[in-house]
Short mmCIF file of C-alpha atoms in Angstrom, two decimals:
data_model
loop_
_atom_site.label_atom_id
_atom_site.label_comp_id
_atom_site.label_asym_id
_atom_site.label_seq_id
_atom_site.Cartn_x
_atom_site.Cartn_y
_atom_site.Cartn_z
CA MET A 174 0.00 0.00 0.00
CA ASP A 175 1.37 3.42 -0.90
CA ASP A 176 1.38 6.45 1.40
CA LYS A 177 -1.66 8.01 -0.29
CA GLN A 178 -3.81 4.95 0.37
CA ARG A 179 -2.47 4.62 3.92
CA VAL A 180 -3.32 8.23 4.72
CA PHE A 181 -6.80 7.91 3.19
CA ARG A 182 -7.47 4.79 5.26
CA SER A 183 -6.35 6.48 8.45
CA GLN A 184 -8.57 9.49 7.80
CA TYR A 185 -11.57 7.33 6.91
CA GLN A 186 -11.14 5.19 10.01
CA ALA A 187 -10.82 8.29 12.20
CA ALA A 188 -14.12 9.61 10.79
CA THR A 189 -15.97 6.36 11.53
CA SER A 190 -18.34 6.66 14.49
CA PRO A 191 -17.10 4.96 17.67
CA TYR A 192 -20.55 3.35 17.86
CA TYR A 193 -20.17 1.60 14.50
CA HIS A 194 -19.99 -2.19 14.82
CA GLY A 195 -19.13 -4.10 11.66
CA VAL A 196 -20.44 -7.46 12.84
CA LEU A 197 -23.80 -5.92 13.79
CA HIS A 198 -23.91 -4.26 10.37
CA GLY A 199 -23.50 -7.63 8.69
CA LEU A 200 -25.95 -9.36 11.03
CA PHE A 201 -28.61 -6.74 10.30
CA VAL A 202 -28.33 -7.13 6.53
CA PHE A 203 -28.06 -10.92 6.40
CA GLY A 204 -30.38 -11.59 9.35
CA LEU A 205 -33.18 -9.43 7.99
CA GLY A 206 -32.58 -10.61 4.43
CA ILE A 207 -32.70 -14.32 5.25
CA SER A 208 -35.81 -13.75 7.39
CA LEU A 209 -37.57 -12.04 4.47
CA ILE A 210 -36.60 -14.86 2.10
CA ILE A 211 -37.94 -17.52 4.47
CA LEU A 212 -41.13 -15.54 5.08
CA ALA A 213 -41.74 -15.17 1.34
CA LEU A 214 -41.03 -18.81 0.45
CA THR A 215 -43.37 -20.11 3.16
CA GLN A 216 -46.19 -18.40 1.24
CA VAL A 217 -45.46 -20.33 -1.97
CA GLN A 218 -47.80 -23.24 -2.64
CA GLY A 219 -47.89 -25.41 -5.77
CA ALA A 220 -45.81 -22.92 -7.72
CA GLY A 221 -45.10 -25.09 -10.78
CA TRP A 222 -43.95 -22.89 -13.68
CA ALA A 223 -43.57 -19.92 -11.32
CA TRP A 224 -40.19 -21.32 -10.24
CA LEU A 225 -38.91 -20.07 -13.59
CA GLY A 226 -38.93 -16.74 -11.81
CA VAL A 227 -35.68 -17.76 -10.09
CA PRO A 228 -33.33 -17.94 -13.12
CA SER A 229 -35.06 -15.07 -14.92
CA THR A 230 -34.75 -12.81 -11.84
CA LEU A 231 -31.09 -13.78 -11.36
CA LEU A 232 -30.23 -12.95 -14.97
CA PHE A 233 -32.15 -9.67 -14.89
CA ALA A 234 -30.54 -8.71 -11.59
CA ASN A 235 -27.06 -9.55 -12.89
CA VAL A 236 -27.47 -7.27 -15.91
CA ASN A 237 -28.98 -4.57 -13.70
CA GLU A 238 -26.04 -4.91 -11.29
CA TRP A 239 -23.69 -4.37 -14.23
CA TYR A 240 -25.63 -1.31 -15.42
CA VAL A 241 -25.82 0.34 -11.98
CA HIS A 242 -22.14 -0.30 -11.28
CA LYS A 243 -20.95 1.05 -14.62
CA ASN A 244 -23.38 3.93 -15.08
CA ARG A 245 -24.24 5.03 -11.53
CA LEU A 246 -21.40 4.04 -9.20
CA HIS A 247 -18.68 5.19 -11.62
CA LYS A 248 -20.40 8.16 -13.24
CA ARG A 249 -21.17 11.32 -11.32
CA GLY A 250 -24.86 12.06 -11.73
CA LYS A 251 -26.63 15.41 -11.76
CA ASN A 252 -28.84 15.03 -8.69
CA ARG A 253 -27.70 14.96 -5.08
CA LEU A 254 -28.44 11.27 -4.49
CA SER A 255 -26.52 10.15 -7.58
CA GLN A 256 -23.56 12.27 -6.54
CA LEU A 257 -23.56 10.79 -3.04
CA ILE A 258 -23.63 7.25 -4.45
CA TRP A 259 -20.82 8.05 -6.88
CA HIS A 260 -18.73 9.70 -4.18
CA ARG A 261 -19.07 6.81 -1.74
CA HIS A 262 -18.11 4.26 -4.35
CA THR A 263 -15.58 5.92 -6.64
CA LYS A 264 -14.01 8.48 -4.31
CA GLU A 265 -14.13 6.46 -1.08
CA HIS A 266 -14.34 2.72 -1.74
CA HIS A 267 -11.90 2.84 -4.68
CA HIS A 268 -9.40 4.89 -2.69
CA TYR A 269 -9.70 2.78 0.43
CA PHE A 270 -9.11 -0.38 -1.63
CA THR A 271 -6.75 -0.46 -4.60
CA HIS A 272 -5.09 -3.36 -6.37
CA GLU A 273 -2.12 -2.78 -4.05
CA GLU A 274 -4.19 -3.47 -0.92
CA MET A 275 -7.66 -5.00 -1.18
CA ARG A 276 -8.13 -6.36 2.31
CA VAL A 277 -9.75 -5.26 5.55
CA ALA A 278 -7.77 -5.61 8.75
CA SER A 279 -10.59 -5.17 11.28
CA THR A 280 -14.38 -5.48 11.57
CA ARG A 281 -14.70 -1.68 11.79
CA GLU A 282 -13.64 -1.56 8.15
CA TYR A 283 -16.80 -3.45 7.15
CA ARG A 284 -18.36 0.01 6.88
CA ILE A 285 -16.52 0.58 3.60
CA VAL A 286 -17.30 -2.94 2.29
CA PHE A 287 -21.01 -3.40 2.98
CA PHE A 288 -23.52 -0.95 1.60
CA PRO A 289 -25.11 1.28 4.27
CA ALA A 290 -28.01 -0.38 6.07
CA TYR A 291 -30.51 1.98 4.44
CA ALA A 292 -29.48 0.64 1.03
CA PHE A 293 -30.85 -2.76 1.98
CA VAL A 294 -34.14 -1.16 3.06
CA MET A 295 -34.36 0.54 -0.35
CA ILE A 296 -33.65 -2.75 -2.14
CA ALA A 297 -36.32 -4.49 -0.06
CA ILE A 298 -38.90 -1.82 -0.96
CA GLN A 299 -38.01 -2.10 -4.66
CA SER A 300 -38.32 -5.90 -4.41
CA VAL A 301 -41.77 -5.55 -2.85
CA LEU A 302 -42.87 -3.30 -5.72
CA LEU A 303 -41.48 -5.79 -8.25
CA GLY A 304 -43.33 -8.57 -6.45
CA LEU A 305 -46.58 -6.62 -6.54
CA LEU A 306 -46.19 -6.15 -10.30
CA CYS A 307 -45.61 -9.88 -10.73
CA ALA A 308 -48.69 -10.61 -8.61
CA LEU A 309 -50.84 -8.45 -10.86
CA LEU A 310 -49.48 -10.05 -14.03
CA ALA A 311 -49.05 -13.71 -13.07
CA GLY A 312 -50.20 -14.44 -9.53
CA ARG A 313 -48.94 -14.49 -5.98
CA ASN A 314 -46.61 -17.49 -6.32
CA LEU A 315 -44.45 -15.71 -8.87
CA ALA A 316 -44.57 -12.56 -6.74
CA TYR A 317 -43.17 -14.30 -3.66
CA ILE A 318 -40.56 -16.22 -5.66
CA VAL A 319 -39.32 -13.11 -7.48
CA PHE A 320 -39.21 -11.15 -4.22
CA ALA A 321 -37.24 -13.89 -2.43
CA THR A 322 -34.83 -14.27 -5.36
CA ALA A 323 -34.20 -10.51 -5.55
CA ILE A 324 -33.37 -10.36 -1.84
CA ALA A 325 -31.16 -13.46 -2.15
CA PHE A 326 -29.31 -11.83 -5.05
CA TYR A 327 -28.58 -8.75 -2.94
CA LEU A 328 -27.26 -10.92 -0.10
CA TRP A 329 -25.13 -12.85 -2.60
CA TYR A 330 -23.70 -9.55 -3.84
CA GLU A 331 -22.81 -8.46 -0.30
CA ALA A 332 -21.29 -11.86 0.52
CA MET A 333 -19.18 -12.04 -2.65
CA HIS A 334 -18.02 -8.46 -2.23
CA PHE A 335 -17.03 -9.19 1.35
CA LEU A 336 -15.06 -12.26 0.22
CA CYS A 337 -13.22 -10.07 -2.29
CA HIS A 338 -11.90 -7.94 0.57
CA VAL A 339 -10.85 -10.54 3.14
CA ASP A 340 -7.34 -11.85 3.62
CA GLU A 341 -6.00 -14.67 1.48
CA SER A 342 -6.79 -18.22 2.62
CA ALA A 343 -6.97 -21.71 1.13
CA LEU A 344 -10.78 -21.44 1.16
CA VAL A 345 -11.13 -18.28 -0.93
CA ARG A 346 -8.22 -19.23 -3.18
CA HIS A 347 -9.66 -22.61 -4.20
CA LEU A 348 -13.44 -22.07 -3.92
CA PRO A 349 -14.85 -21.95 -7.48
CA LEU A 350 -16.38 -18.63 -8.54
CA VAL A 351 -15.17 -16.98 -5.33
CA ASN A 352 -11.57 -17.11 -6.59
CA THR A 353 -12.74 -15.84 -9.98
CA MET A 354 -14.51 -12.86 -8.45
CA ARG A 355 -11.56 -12.05 -6.16
CA ARG A 356 -9.23 -11.76 -9.16
CA ASN A 357 -11.84 -9.92 -11.24
CA HIS A 358 -12.49 -7.42 -8.47
CA MET A 359 -8.79 -6.84 -7.87
CA VAL A 360 -8.38 -5.98 -11.55
CA HIS A 361 -11.41 -3.69 -11.27
CA HIS A 362 -9.69 -1.88 -8.39
CA THR A 363 -6.79 -0.98 -10.64
CA GLN A 364 -7.78 2.68 -10.85
CA ALA A 365 -6.77 3.11 -14.50
CA LEU A 366 -9.16 0.28 -15.44
CA MET A 367 -12.02 0.61 -12.95
CA THR A 368 -14.50 2.28 -15.33
CA GLU A 369 -13.98 -0.26 -18.10
CA TYR A 370 -13.64 -3.81 -16.80
CA ASN A 371 -15.22 -6.35 -14.42
CA MET A 372 -18.39 -4.61 -13.25
CA ASN A 373 -20.07 -7.74 -11.89
CA LEU A 374 -19.61 -8.88 -8.29
CA THR A 375 -22.06 -11.78 -8.18
CA PHE A 376 -21.11 -13.75 -11.27
CA PRO A 377 -19.54 -12.31 -14.44
CA PHE A 378 -22.35 -13.09 -16.88
CA ALA A 379 -23.12 -9.50 -17.92
CA ASP A 380 -19.40 -8.70 -18.14
CA TRP A 381 -18.98 -11.64 -20.54
CA LEU A 382 -22.14 -10.79 -22.48
CA LEU A 383 -21.51 -7.06 -22.81
CA GLY A 384 -17.77 -7.18 -23.41
CA THR A 385 -16.48 -5.67 -20.16
CA SER A 386 -14.72 -8.79 -18.90
CA ASP A 387 -10.94 -8.42 -19.01
CA LEU A 388 -10.80 -12.04 -20.18
CA GLN A 389 -11.16 -13.51 -23.65
CA ARG A 390 -12.84 -16.81 -22.76
CA SER A 391 -16.07 -18.78 -23.11
CA LEU A 392 -18.82 -18.18 -20.55
CA LEU A 393 -17.79 -21.23 -18.50
CA GLY A 394 -14.15 -20.26 -18.76
CA THR A 395 -14.98 -16.76 -17.58
CA LEU A 396 -17.09 -18.03 -14.66
CA PHE A 397 -14.46 -20.49 -13.42
CA ASN A 398 -11.27 -18.69 -14.42
CA GLY A 399 -9.96 -18.50 -10.85
CA TYR A 400 -6.75 -16.53 -10.29
CA SER A 401 -5.38 -17.14 -13.80
CA SER A 402 -4.19 -14.22 -15.93
CA GLN A 403 -3.45 -16.40 -18.97
CA HIS A 404 -6.53 -15.37 -20.96
CA LEU A 405 -6.43 -11.58 -20.77
CA LYS A 406 -7.69 -9.67 -23.78
CA PRO A 407 -4.84 -8.23 -25.89
CA GLU A 408 -6.01 -4.69 -25.16
CA VAL A 409 -5.87 -5.39 -21.42
CA VAL A 410 -2.33 -6.77 -21.72
CA ARG A 411 -1.41 -3.64 -23.63
CA ARG A 412 -2.92 -1.41 -20.94
CA TYR A 413 -0.88 -3.13 -18.23
CA GLN A 414 2.26 -2.73 -20.31
CA GLU A 415 1.52 0.99 -20.67
CA LEU A 416 1.04 1.20 -16.89
CA GLY A 417 4.34 -0.62 -16.36
CA MET A 418 2.78 -3.26 -14.13
CA GLU A 419 1.84 -6.91 -14.04
CA PRO A 420 -1.82 -8.01 -13.79
CA PRO A 421 -2.57 -8.24 -10.03
CA VAL A 422 -3.52 -11.50 -8.31
CA PRO A 423 -4.69 -11.77 -4.67
CA HIS A 424 -2.24 -14.39 -3.41
CA VAL A 425 0.90 -12.27 -3.98
CA GLN A 426 -0.01 -9.56 -1.46
CA ALA A 427 2.13 -9.17 1.66
CA PRO A 428 0.83 -10.55 4.98
CA LEU A 429 -1.75 -8.26 6.56
CA GLU A 430 -1.05 -6.85 10.01
CA PRO A 431 -4.19 -7.51 12.14
CA GLY A 432 -6.07 -4.45 13.28
CA SER A 433 -3.93 -1.81 11.62
CA GLY A 434 -4.86 -1.69 7.95
CA THR A 435 -1.17 -1.88 7.05
CA VAL A 436 0.96 -4.68 5.68
CA LEU A 437 3.99 -6.39 7.04
CA PRO A 438 7.07 -6.57 4.81
CA GLN A 439 7.49 -9.90 3.05
CA SER A 440 10.30 -12.11 4.28
CA GLN A 441 13.28 -12.45 1.98
#
């Protein structure tokens, strides 16, 4: 981590409320989310074809995730809300985490990983409205299934994003899809590339479909690429050469010093 990132981290941590508790933040989001999913699915009876709402909602949500990330989180909007969202993501999250240091060192840093709690409330309200529309068009079973799937997708996003910012371990390095998303997200946090590549955090379907993956592979190859940098697009290789750097991979980072947000020097 360079001095600029270290200073930004120190300032951000100093501005965090002493009452903030990262574990409680996570428990609120995942506890409430799982409760809503269970509540919705207990209302489903004899759904039949309505279960097709699961894959269709996942695909729609994945493309929407891509769109919001590329066109809202990385583009400064005109209204106050859009500017706040852009600032938190591009000016804060992408300065707190760069390809040089992607990891949290304490639970208090979960504040910059998880979305604010109110974001989940907004997603839940939007999911209710989507469910009501489905109920009007195709019945209550589809409504409950789509609602539950939308909430599950949001929780999956938060979980995968969290796993992209934890320290290296055998689990995250070898777990399929998780290792893919860790590498993808590390490339995305290369500031010179962050507006162009690897917008997905859940699974890289929209990135593959819409040409923003940094890889030149089939869909299955893209999904299960892991930490490999062997299949980079020629233009991405050229960009790294222009930057004078190698493509980053999570397992080469120095050991993280617990509780400090800094790294220990690697042994020679």
